[in-house]
Short mmCIF file of C-alpha atoms and ligand atoms in Angstrom, two decimals:
data_model
loop_
_atom_site.label_atom_id
_atom_site.label_comp_id
_atom_site.label_asym_id
_atom_site.label_seq_id
_atom_site.Cartn_x
_atom_site.Cartn_y
_atom_site.Cartn_z
CA UNK S 11 61.78 -55.46 72.41
CA UNK S 12 63.19 -52.33 72.00
CA UNK S 13 60.36 -50.03 72.54
CA UNK S 14 61.34 -47.43 75.02
CA UNK S 15 64.05 -49.31 76.97
CA UNK S 16 67.21 -48.38 77.53
CA UNK S 17 70.20 -48.03 75.51
CA UNK S 18 72.07 -51.56 74.64
CA UNK S 19 73.54 -53.17 72.45
CA UNK S 20 71.94 -56.17 71.60
CA UNK S 21 72.08 -59.22 69.02
CA UNK S 22 69.64 -60.81 66.78
CA UNK S 23 69.78 -64.54 65.00
CA UNK S 24 68.26 -64.32 62.14
CA UNK S 25 67.88 -68.04 60.44
CA UNK S 26 67.92 -68.40 56.96
CA UNK S 27 65.48 -66.74 54.96
CA UNK S 28 63.82 -64.66 57.35
CA UNK S 29 64.18 -60.73 58.01
CA UNK S 30 64.36 -58.48 60.94
CA UNK S 31 61.37 -55.97 60.53
CA UNK S 32 62.76 -52.85 62.11
CA UNK S 33 60.73 -48.99 62.88
CA UNK S 34 63.34 -46.97 64.40
CA UNK S 35 62.39 -44.70 67.03
CA UNK S 36 60.78 -41.46 66.35
CA UNK S 37 63.47 -39.33 68.22
CA UNK S 38 66.89 -41.08 68.20
CA UNK S 39 68.56 -43.10 65.38
CA UNK S 40 69.40 -46.75 65.55
CA UNK S 41 72.55 -48.23 65.14
CA UNK S 42 73.23 -51.26 63.35
CA UNK S 43 75.69 -54.47 61.89
CA UNK S 44 76.35 -57.69 60.51
CA UNK S 45 78.33 -59.74 62.87
CA UNK S 46 77.93 -63.38 61.19
CA UNK S 47 76.61 -64.31 57.95
CA UNK S 48 75.55 -62.46 55.21
CA UNK S 49 72.47 -59.81 55.02
CA UNK S 50 71.04 -57.21 53.04
CA UNK S 51 68.52 -54.28 53.45
CA UNK S 52 66.41 -54.38 50.17
CA UNK S 53 68.52 -56.27 48.16
CA UNK S 54 71.84 -54.14 49.22
CA UNK S 55 73.66 -56.21 50.60
CA UNK S 56 75.36 -55.32 53.97
CA UNK S 57 79.27 -54.93 55.39
CA UNK S 58 80.06 -57.21 57.58
CA UNK S 59 81.33 -55.52 61.50
CA UNK S 60 80.49 -52.01 60.24
CA UNK S 61 78.13 -50.09 62.24
CA UNK S 62 75.30 -48.62 60.22
CA UNK S 63 73.32 -45.27 61.49
CA UNK S 64 70.09 -45.41 60.77
CA UNK S 65 67.40 -42.10 61.05
CA UNK S 66 64.77 -41.85 63.20
CA UNK S 67 61.59 -42.92 61.68
CA UNK S 68 62.81 -45.55 59.05
CA UNK S 69 61.11 -48.56 58.35
CA UNK S 70 63.03 -51.32 57.12
CA UNK S 71 63.81 -54.74 56.92
CA UNK S 72 67.42 -56.96 57.28
CA UNK S 73 66.90 -60.21 55.28
CA UNK S 74 69.04 -63.15 54.83
CA UNK S 75 68.80 -66.27 51.95
CA UNK S 76 71.62 -67.82 54.43
CA UNK S 77 71.67 -66.89 58.26
CA UNK S 78 73.35 -64.10 59.98
CA UNK S 79 73.29 -62.69 63.10
CA UNK S 80 72.76 -59.06 63.76
CA UNK S 81 73.63 -56.55 66.42
CA UNK S 82 71.25 -53.28 67.39
CA UNK S 83 72.26 -50.40 68.92
CA UNK S 84 69.55 -48.12 70.73
CA UNK S 85 65.84 -48.09 70.61
CA UNK S 86 63.00 -49.02 68.00
CA UNK S 87 59.49 -48.50 67.85
CA UNK S 88 59.12 -52.01 66.73
CA UNK S 89 61.55 -54.91 65.86
CA UNK S 90 60.53 -58.63 64.98
CA UNK S 91 61.55 -61.67 62.95
CA UNK S 92 59.64 -62.97 60.25
CA UNK S 93 59.94 -66.34 58.84
CA UNK S 94 57.17 -65.75 56.04
CA UNK S 95 58.17 -63.36 52.77
CA UNK S 96 57.74 -62.93 49.68
CA UNK S 97 61.60 -62.85 49.10
CA UNK S 98 62.07 -65.92 46.82
CA UNK S 99 59.14 -65.07 44.35
CA UNK S 100 60.67 -61.62 44.40
CA UNK S 101 64.46 -62.83 43.52
CA UNK S 102 62.78 -65.32 40.83
CA UNK S 103 61.32 -61.99 39.16
CA UNK S 104 64.87 -60.92 39.24
CA UNK S 105 66.43 -64.21 37.47
CA UNK S 106 63.84 -63.90 35.03
CA UNK S 107 64.55 -60.04 34.09
CA UNK S 108 68.67 -61.37 33.96
CA UNK S 109 67.68 -63.60 31.53
CA UNK S 110 65.85 -60.99 29.38
CA UNK S 111 68.66 -58.35 29.52
CA UNK S 112 70.90 -61.01 28.83
CA UNK S 113 69.87 -61.67 25.65
CA UNK S 114 69.17 -58.09 24.73
CA UNK S 115 72.85 -57.69 25.84
CA UNK S 116 73.67 -60.66 22.54
CA UNK S 117 72.15 -58.53 20.20
CA UNK S 118 72.83 -55.18 20.33
CA UNK S 119 72.61 -54.14 16.83
CA UNK S 120 68.52 -55.38 16.70
CA UNK S 121 66.30 -52.50 17.58
CA UNK S 122 63.83 -54.63 19.12
CA UNK S 123 65.54 -57.88 20.82
CA UNK S 124 68.47 -55.29 22.24
CA UNK S 125 65.95 -54.07 24.69
CA UNK S 126 66.14 -55.14 28.17
CA UNK S 127 62.81 -55.62 30.31
CA UNK S 128 61.29 -52.58 31.32
CA UNK S 129 59.10 -53.17 34.24
CA UNK S 130 56.41 -51.41 35.95
CA UNK S 131 55.31 -51.81 39.39
CA UNK S 132 52.03 -51.14 40.42
CA UNK S 133 49.50 -52.01 43.47
CA UNK S 134 47.17 -49.93 45.74
CA UNK S 135 49.15 -47.38 48.47
CA UNK S 136 51.23 -49.44 51.06
CA UNK S 137 51.77 -52.78 49.01
CA UNK S 138 55.43 -52.41 48.87
CA UNK S 139 55.82 -50.94 45.41
CA UNK S 140 58.77 -48.70 45.99
CA UNK S 141 59.97 -51.54 48.11
CA UNK S 142 60.10 -54.15 45.78
CA UNK S 143 61.41 -51.15 42.24
CA UNK S 144 64.42 -50.70 45.13
CA UNK S 145 65.19 -54.57 45.15
CA UNK S 146 65.08 -55.17 41.77
CA UNK S 147 67.42 -52.34 40.90
CA UNK S 148 70.14 -53.16 43.49
CA UNK S 149 69.63 -56.81 42.49
CA UNK S 150 70.21 -55.66 38.95
CA UNK S 151 73.35 -53.39 39.78
CA UNK S 152 74.89 -56.04 42.17
CA UNK S 153 75.42 -57.66 38.88
CA UNK S 154 76.67 -54.78 36.80
CA UNK S 155 73.58 -53.67 34.77
CA UNK S 156 72.86 -49.68 35.39
CA UNK S 157 69.00 -50.47 34.91
CA UNK S 158 66.77 -47.11 34.71
CA UNK S 159 64.32 -45.98 38.02
CA UNK S 160 61.65 -43.74 36.90
CA UNK S 161 59.71 -43.00 39.69
CA UNK S 162 56.36 -41.59 38.86
CA UNK S 163 54.81 -41.62 42.17
CA UNK S 164 54.13 -37.53 42.85
CA UNK S 165 53.39 -38.47 46.11
CA UNK S 166 55.85 -40.53 47.83
CA UNK S 167 58.77 -40.38 45.71
CA UNK S 168 61.84 -41.87 46.16
CA UNK S 169 64.21 -40.09 43.65
CA UNK S 170 63.79 -36.19 44.42
CA UNK S 171 60.85 -33.98 46.39
CA UNK S 172 57.09 -34.58 45.57
CA UNK S 173 54.82 -33.19 42.73
CA UNK S 174 57.87 -34.66 40.30
CA UNK S 175 58.21 -37.29 37.96
CA UNK S 176 61.80 -38.46 38.03
CA UNK S 177 64.40 -41.11 36.48
CA UNK S 178 68.20 -41.19 37.31
CA UNK S 179 70.75 -44.56 36.01
CA UNK S 180 70.84 -47.01 39.49
CA UNK S 181 74.38 -47.85 39.38
CA UNK S 182 75.28 -49.13 42.37
CA UNK S 183 73.02 -51.38 44.92
CA UNK S 184 71.06 -48.76 46.36
CA UNK S 185 72.43 -47.26 49.76
CA UNK S 186 70.05 -48.59 52.85
CA UNK S 187 70.84 -45.08 54.51
CA UNK S 188 71.29 -42.47 52.01
CA UNK S 189 69.13 -43.97 49.11
CA UNK S 190 69.13 -42.82 45.54
CA UNK S 191 72.39 -40.60 44.78
CA UNK S 192 71.23 -37.35 43.56
CA UNK S 193 73.41 -37.06 40.79
CA UNK S 194 72.16 -35.95 37.32
CA UNK S 195 68.61 -36.97 37.41
CA UNK S 196 66.46 -36.33 34.95
CA UNK S 197 63.23 -33.89 36.76
CA UNK S 198 59.72 -33.01 35.71
CA UNK S 199 58.20 -31.10 37.71
CA UNK S 200 54.08 -31.64 37.74
CA UNK S 201 53.89 -29.05 41.00
CA UNK S 202 50.85 -31.41 42.84
CA UNK S 203 51.08 -34.40 44.88
CA UNK S 204 47.58 -35.86 43.57
CA UNK S 205 47.36 -36.21 39.34
CA UNK S 206 43.89 -35.29 39.50
CA UNK S 207 44.80 -31.77 39.90
CA UNK S 208 45.85 -31.75 35.96
CA UNK S 209 45.86 -35.05 34.67
CA UNK S 210 46.19 -33.85 31.31
CA UNK S 211 49.64 -32.15 32.08
CA UNK S 212 50.66 -35.27 34.09
CA UNK S 213 50.58 -37.13 31.12
CA UNK S 214 52.08 -34.73 29.06
CA UNK S 215 54.96 -34.62 31.64
CA UNK S 216 55.11 -39.00 31.23
CA UNK S 217 55.04 -38.97 27.94
CA UNK S 218 58.52 -36.46 27.69
CA UNK S 219 60.24 -38.09 30.20
CA UNK S 220 59.41 -41.31 28.36
CA UNK S 221 60.61 -39.84 24.68
CA UNK S 222 63.81 -38.13 26.49
CA UNK S 223 64.65 -41.88 27.86
CA UNK S 224 64.10 -43.69 24.83
CA UNK S 225 66.44 -40.94 22.90
CA UNK S 226 69.00 -41.63 25.50
CA UNK S 227 68.70 -45.45 25.09
CA UNK S 228 69.36 -45.25 21.46
CA UNK S 229 72.79 -44.30 21.62
CA UNK S 230 73.65 -46.38 24.90
CA UNK S 231 73.21 -49.97 24.49
CA UNK S 232 74.18 -50.83 27.87
CA UNK S 233 71.38 -49.07 29.53
CA UNK S 234 69.16 -50.25 26.65
CA UNK S 235 70.02 -53.97 27.63
CA UNK S 236 69.78 -53.17 31.32
CA UNK S 237 66.13 -51.72 30.81
CA UNK S 238 64.03 -50.06 33.58
CA UNK S 239 62.03 -50.18 36.61
CA UNK S 240 59.49 -47.98 36.83
CA UNK S 241 57.30 -47.03 40.01
CA UNK S 242 53.72 -45.79 40.17
CA UNK S 243 51.44 -44.29 42.72
CA UNK S 244 49.22 -46.34 44.47
CA UNK S 245 45.89 -44.53 43.11
CA UNK S 246 44.50 -47.67 41.02
CA UNK S 247 41.26 -46.23 40.18
CA UNK S 248 39.30 -44.27 37.79
CA UNK S 249 41.31 -41.16 36.47
CA UNK S 250 44.33 -43.31 38.76
CA UNK S 251 43.82 -46.13 36.79
CA UNK S 252 43.61 -44.94 33.13
CA UNK S 253 46.93 -43.29 33.98
CA UNK S 254 48.72 -46.65 34.63
CA UNK S 255 47.26 -47.60 31.33
CA UNK S 256 49.14 -44.27 29.66
CA UNK S 257 51.78 -45.00 31.86
CA UNK S 258 52.46 -48.79 30.36
CA UNK S 259 51.76 -47.29 27.15
CA UNK S 260 54.32 -44.27 27.38
CA UNK S 261 57.28 -46.50 28.54
CA UNK S 262 56.57 -49.45 26.21
CA UNK S 263 56.11 -51.51 29.43
CA UNK S 264 56.81 -54.85 28.79
CA UNK S 265 56.62 -56.61 32.44
CA UNK S 266 53.44 -55.82 34.67
CA UNK S 267 54.33 -56.39 38.21
CA UNK S 268 50.91 -56.19 40.12
CA UNK S 269 51.23 -56.05 43.90
CA UNK S 270 48.82 -57.55 46.15
CA UNK S 271 45.71 -57.04 44.66
CA UNK S 272 43.86 -59.57 42.25
CA UNK S 273 41.06 -57.29 40.90
CA UNK S 274 43.69 -54.75 39.56
CA UNK S 275 45.57 -57.72 38.10
CA UNK S 276 42.84 -59.65 35.86
CA UNK S 277 41.71 -55.99 34.97
CA UNK S 278 45.05 -55.33 33.38
CA UNK S 279 45.42 -59.18 32.08
CA UNK S 280 42.49 -58.66 30.07
CA UNK S 281 43.10 -54.89 28.54
CA UNK S 282 46.98 -56.30 27.96
CA UNK S 283 45.59 -59.26 26.07
CA UNK S 284 45.88 -57.77 22.83
CA UNK S 285 49.43 -56.90 23.51
CA UNK S 286 51.05 -60.73 23.66
CA UNK S 287 54.72 -58.88 24.27
CA UNK S 288 53.51 -57.78 27.73
CA UNK S 289 54.04 -60.12 30.63
CA UNK S 290 51.61 -59.13 33.42
CA UNK S 291 52.48 -61.31 36.97
CA UNK S 292 50.63 -61.29 40.55
CA UNK S 293 52.93 -61.06 43.02
CA UNK S 294 52.04 -61.38 46.88
CA UNK S 295 52.77 -58.22 49.38
CA UNK S 296 54.54 -58.09 51.87
CA UNK S 297 53.58 -58.47 55.46
CA UNK S 298 56.45 -56.10 56.59
CA UNK S 299 55.18 -52.91 54.52
CA UNK S 300 53.68 -50.38 57.04
CA UNK S 301 50.46 -48.78 56.20
CA UNK S 302 50.88 -44.88 56.38
CA UNK S 303 47.65 -42.60 57.14
CA UNK S 304 47.29 -39.33 55.57
CA UNK S 305 48.73 -37.84 58.02
CA UNK S 306 51.95 -39.41 58.08
CA UNK S 307 52.45 -38.93 54.32
CA UNK S 308 52.38 -35.45 54.60
CA UNK S 309 55.05 -35.42 56.91
CA UNK S 310 56.94 -37.66 54.81
CA UNK S 311 56.19 -35.12 51.76
CA UNK S 312 57.56 -32.53 54.36
CA UNK S 313 60.98 -34.49 55.59
CA UNK S 314 61.90 -35.23 51.31
CA UNK S 315 61.15 -30.73 51.09
CA UNK S 316 63.49 -30.55 54.55
CA UNK S 317 66.36 -32.96 53.04
CA UNK S 318 66.61 -31.70 49.55
CA UNK S 319 67.32 -28.28 51.10
CA UNK S 320 69.38 -29.61 54.21
CA UNK S 321 70.37 -33.13 53.51
CA UNK S 322 69.40 -36.25 55.23
CA UNK S 323 71.64 -35.33 58.53
CA UNK S 324 71.45 -31.61 58.23
CA UNK S 325 74.86 -32.03 56.17
CA UNK S 326 73.65 -29.53 53.53
CA UNK S 327 73.51 -25.52 53.66
CA UNK S 328 71.56 -24.01 51.84
CA UNK S 329 71.20 -20.21 50.94
CA UNK S 330 68.75 -17.45 51.34
CA UNK S 331 68.85 -15.23 48.35
CA UNK S 332 67.17 -11.83 48.00
CA UNK S 333 66.47 -10.41 44.57
CA UNK S 334 63.87 -8.52 42.43
CA UNK S 335 60.65 -9.30 41.01
CA UNK S 336 62.08 -8.44 37.92
CA UNK S 337 65.17 -11.06 37.78
CA UNK S 338 62.01 -13.87 37.30
CA UNK S 339 59.59 -15.26 35.50
CA UNK S 340 56.98 -17.72 37.24
CA UNK S 341 54.87 -19.60 35.47
CA UNK S 342 51.88 -21.78 36.34
CA UNK S 343 50.32 -24.72 34.16
CA UNK S 344 46.56 -24.96 33.33
CA UNK S 345 43.92 -22.49 34.12
CA UNK S 346 43.05 -22.85 37.46
CA UNK S 347 40.92 -26.18 38.53
CA UNK S 348 39.10 -27.55 35.64
CA UNK S 349 35.61 -27.96 35.38
CA UNK S 350 34.63 -31.12 34.47
CA UNK S 351 33.19 -31.31 30.68
CA UNK S 352 29.91 -33.27 33.17
CA UNK S 353 29.28 -29.95 34.94
CA UNK S 354 29.04 -27.85 31.67
CA UNK S 355 26.22 -26.63 29.97
CA UNK S 356 25.21 -29.30 26.61
CA UNK S 357 27.77 -28.24 23.79
CA UNK S 358 30.48 -25.81 26.26
CA UNK S 359 33.94 -26.27 25.95
CA UNK S 360 35.64 -26.34 29.09
CA UNK S 361 37.22 -22.94 29.26
CA UNK S 362 40.91 -23.57 30.54
CA UNK S 363 43.67 -25.88 28.59
CA UNK S 364 45.24 -27.64 31.38
CA UNK S 365 48.33 -27.19 29.39
CA UNK S 366 48.06 -23.13 29.32
CA UNK S 367 51.03 -21.59 30.61
CA UNK S 368 49.97 -18.48 32.40
CA UNK S 369 52.76 -15.85 33.32
CA UNK S 370 51.94 -15.85 37.02
CA UNK S 371 52.32 -12.15 38.98
CA UNK S 372 54.48 -12.01 41.75
CA UNK S 373 52.44 -11.67 45.04
CA UNK S 374 52.19 -12.80 48.60
CA UNK S 375 50.17 -16.00 47.49
CA UNK S 376 54.00 -17.72 46.30
CA UNK S 377 54.99 -17.31 49.94
CA UNK S 378 55.87 -21.01 51.30
CA UNK S 379 55.33 -22.26 47.94
CA UNK S 380 58.34 -24.50 46.61
CA UNK S 381 58.86 -23.66 42.68
CA UNK S 382 60.81 -25.27 40.23
CA UNK S 383 63.74 -23.99 38.02
CA UNK S 384 63.14 -24.92 34.54
CA UNK S 385 65.90 -25.41 32.33
CA UNK S 386 63.89 -23.72 29.04
CA UNK S 387 65.48 -21.12 27.41
CA UNK S 388 62.11 -20.04 26.42
CA UNK S 389 58.60 -19.58 27.71
CA UNK S 390 57.26 -21.61 25.02
CA UNK S 391 59.78 -24.77 26.09
CA UNK S 392 58.74 -24.39 29.66
CA UNK S 393 56.63 -27.58 29.29
CA UNK S 394 58.21 -30.00 27.99
CA UNK S 395 61.68 -28.82 29.98
CA UNK S 396 63.13 -30.81 32.76
CA UNK S 397 63.99 -28.88 35.81
CA UNK S 398 67.42 -28.15 36.90
CA UNK S 399 66.19 -27.79 41.17
CA UNK S 400 64.06 -26.13 43.53
CA UNK S 401 63.31 -23.39 45.38
CA UNK S 402 61.41 -22.38 48.85
CA UNK S 403 59.90 -18.44 48.73
CA UNK S 404 60.20 -17.48 52.32
CA UNK S 405 59.47 -13.63 51.76
CA UNK S 406 57.80 -11.30 49.39
CA UNK S 407 58.42 -7.59 49.92
CA UNK S 408 55.58 -6.20 47.68
CA UNK S 409 57.02 -2.78 48.32
CA UNK S 410 60.47 -3.00 47.20
CA UNK S 411 59.85 -5.74 45.03
CA UNK S 412 61.61 -8.15 46.20
CA UNK S 413 61.84 -12.04 46.78
CA UNK S 414 63.47 -14.08 49.10
CA UNK S 415 63.64 -17.69 48.86
CA UNK S 416 66.42 -20.61 50.14
CA UNK S 417 68.11 -22.40 47.27
CA UNK S 418 70.43 -25.52 47.60
CA UNK S 419 73.14 -22.89 47.00
CA UNK S 420 74.07 -19.11 46.35
CA UNK S 421 74.59 -17.85 43.38
CA UNK S 422 72.38 -17.31 40.55
CA UNK S 423 69.93 -19.28 39.18
CA UNK S 424 70.26 -21.50 36.34
CA UNK S 425 67.61 -19.82 35.01
CA UNK S 426 64.73 -17.14 35.39
CA UNK S 427 62.15 -19.18 34.44
CA UNK S 428 60.05 -20.56 37.54
CA UNK S 429 57.29 -23.20 37.40
CA UNK S 430 54.67 -23.02 40.07
CA UNK S 431 52.22 -26.09 41.41
CA UNK S 432 50.39 -26.03 44.77
CA UNK S 433 53.20 -27.63 46.53
CA UNK S 434 53.64 -25.58 49.58
CA UNK S 435 56.08 -26.42 52.82
CA UNK S 436 56.14 -25.18 56.13
CA UNK S 437 59.90 -24.90 57.24
CA UNK S 438 60.01 -26.43 60.81
P1 ATP W 1 52.78 -45.87 48.04
O1 ATP W 1 51.44 -46.12 48.68
O2 ATP W 1 53.85 -44.46 48.73
O3 ATP W 1 52.90 -46.09 46.74
P2 ATP W 1 54.09 -48.44 48.40
O4 ATP W 1 53.52 -49.48 48.02
O5 ATP W 1 55.45 -48.35 47.63
O6 ATP W 1 53.54 -47.26 49.15
P3 ATP W 1 56.86 -49.06 50.09
O7 ATP W 1 56.47 -47.56 50.32
O8 ATP W 1 57.26 -49.81 49.25
O9 ATP W 1 55.10 -48.97 49.71
O10 ATP W 1 56.45 -49.50 51.76
C1 ATP W 1 55.90 -48.70 52.47
C2 ATP W 1 56.99 -48.66 53.84
O11 ATP W 1 57.26 -50.14 54.52
C3 ATP W 1 58.14 -47.98 53.84
O12 ATP W 1 58.37 -47.33 54.72
C4 ATP W 1 59.13 -49.30 53.57
O13 ATP W 1 60.28 -48.93 53.85
C5 ATP W 1 58.01 -50.16 54.69
N1 ATP W 1 58.49 -51.78 54.01
C6 ATP W 1 58.55 -52.21 52.94
N2 ATP W 1 58.65 -53.67 53.45
C7 ATP W 1 59.23 -54.11 54.54
C8 ATP W 1 59.02 -55.14 55.15
N3 ATP W 1 59.65 -56.26 54.61
N4 ATP W 1 59.75 -54.95 56.34
C9 ATP W 1 59.71 -53.70 56.82
N5 ATP W 1 59.11 -52.91 56.41
C10 ATP W 1 58.86 -52.39 54.83
#
């Protein structure tokens, strides 16, 4: 069906417990509506009759529990119906989490039992972690809970731009087109798209985020009972595995959902044996998950940054600003690439402290970097502070000592303290 054909409206009938898997074509959007029955997209029910417009390249599925008729308008890269999905097992997990939320809500004054489920979703790349996280959040929000979504995927995160770890409460089922609303996410800037660049910094930031959320929960029984859903990155070997264990610990996760990997599951079961209150559950990967190679991932990162400044549908108008070098202080965290201890002579310490704050000389090396604007009031607060937003450096005039940057809006930045990493973008 679809590929390259003329644009015409066509109906698709879905039997109960089936899904229509769609990849929107590369150039034009796809319109879709629900004609009869009920259906949802990654946990969010779609309204009957209303046309929804999906942007090019989006990959998604329309699932129905009881049967539905859908109409498609436009061309797709692929679309096909699948009758084998892991959705029943996913919704069963949701039911168990629901039970825990209700129990937590029933005992608001007990610091232990008032804590709802803290779910961490782990698995290799392209196992459907983000999608499962999204479903669990949307199903919970539909029942009136406000679970906290924590996204630790610095490569392909869904809350903000790459290179960040972030959290936000989910108050409504996540919109199938617009995704997560960007009202006031809590964002920490790591600045690189792989944790190996500075794993120590990554851990420090995870810890900061976890502690901030813990403080927020203390004063908020409602979000405490609703709990968290934590999405992780797909790197699960070596340092990646170590970082997973660190995250489970930092967030006090009590449910570990392992997608599509037997080995990881048994490893985690083994090391978490000592923590009887942590459940490790293996779940099947959906056959609908689309694999993405390095190039596609790089592109997706670039689109995310573009979306931050320009909006998904080019509906935002970022502002180009010019300011003097002296108005900004740019910091880098960690002293360049770290030499592994094993590469040093016996007894020598690695010279670069991974969390050392370094004031950077403004020069043309900053060109095309994406920098974070820190909420810190003093430089020594930078590592422990979350960030207000991002700017993109478009010109450096060494002679006149002027910097030109793109920001979401005109006017002064919320702070003079900027953080740089290795995150770059080429505006196209
Ligand atoms: P990463 O390796 O980046 O951590 P992930 O494990 O989080 O990936 P997802 O992002 O959930 O994987 O899924 C990969 C892609 O497959 C996404 O574009 C998603 O929308 C798509 N996808 C997931 N499930 C389905 C499905 N059932 N039908 C169609 N597309 C799907």
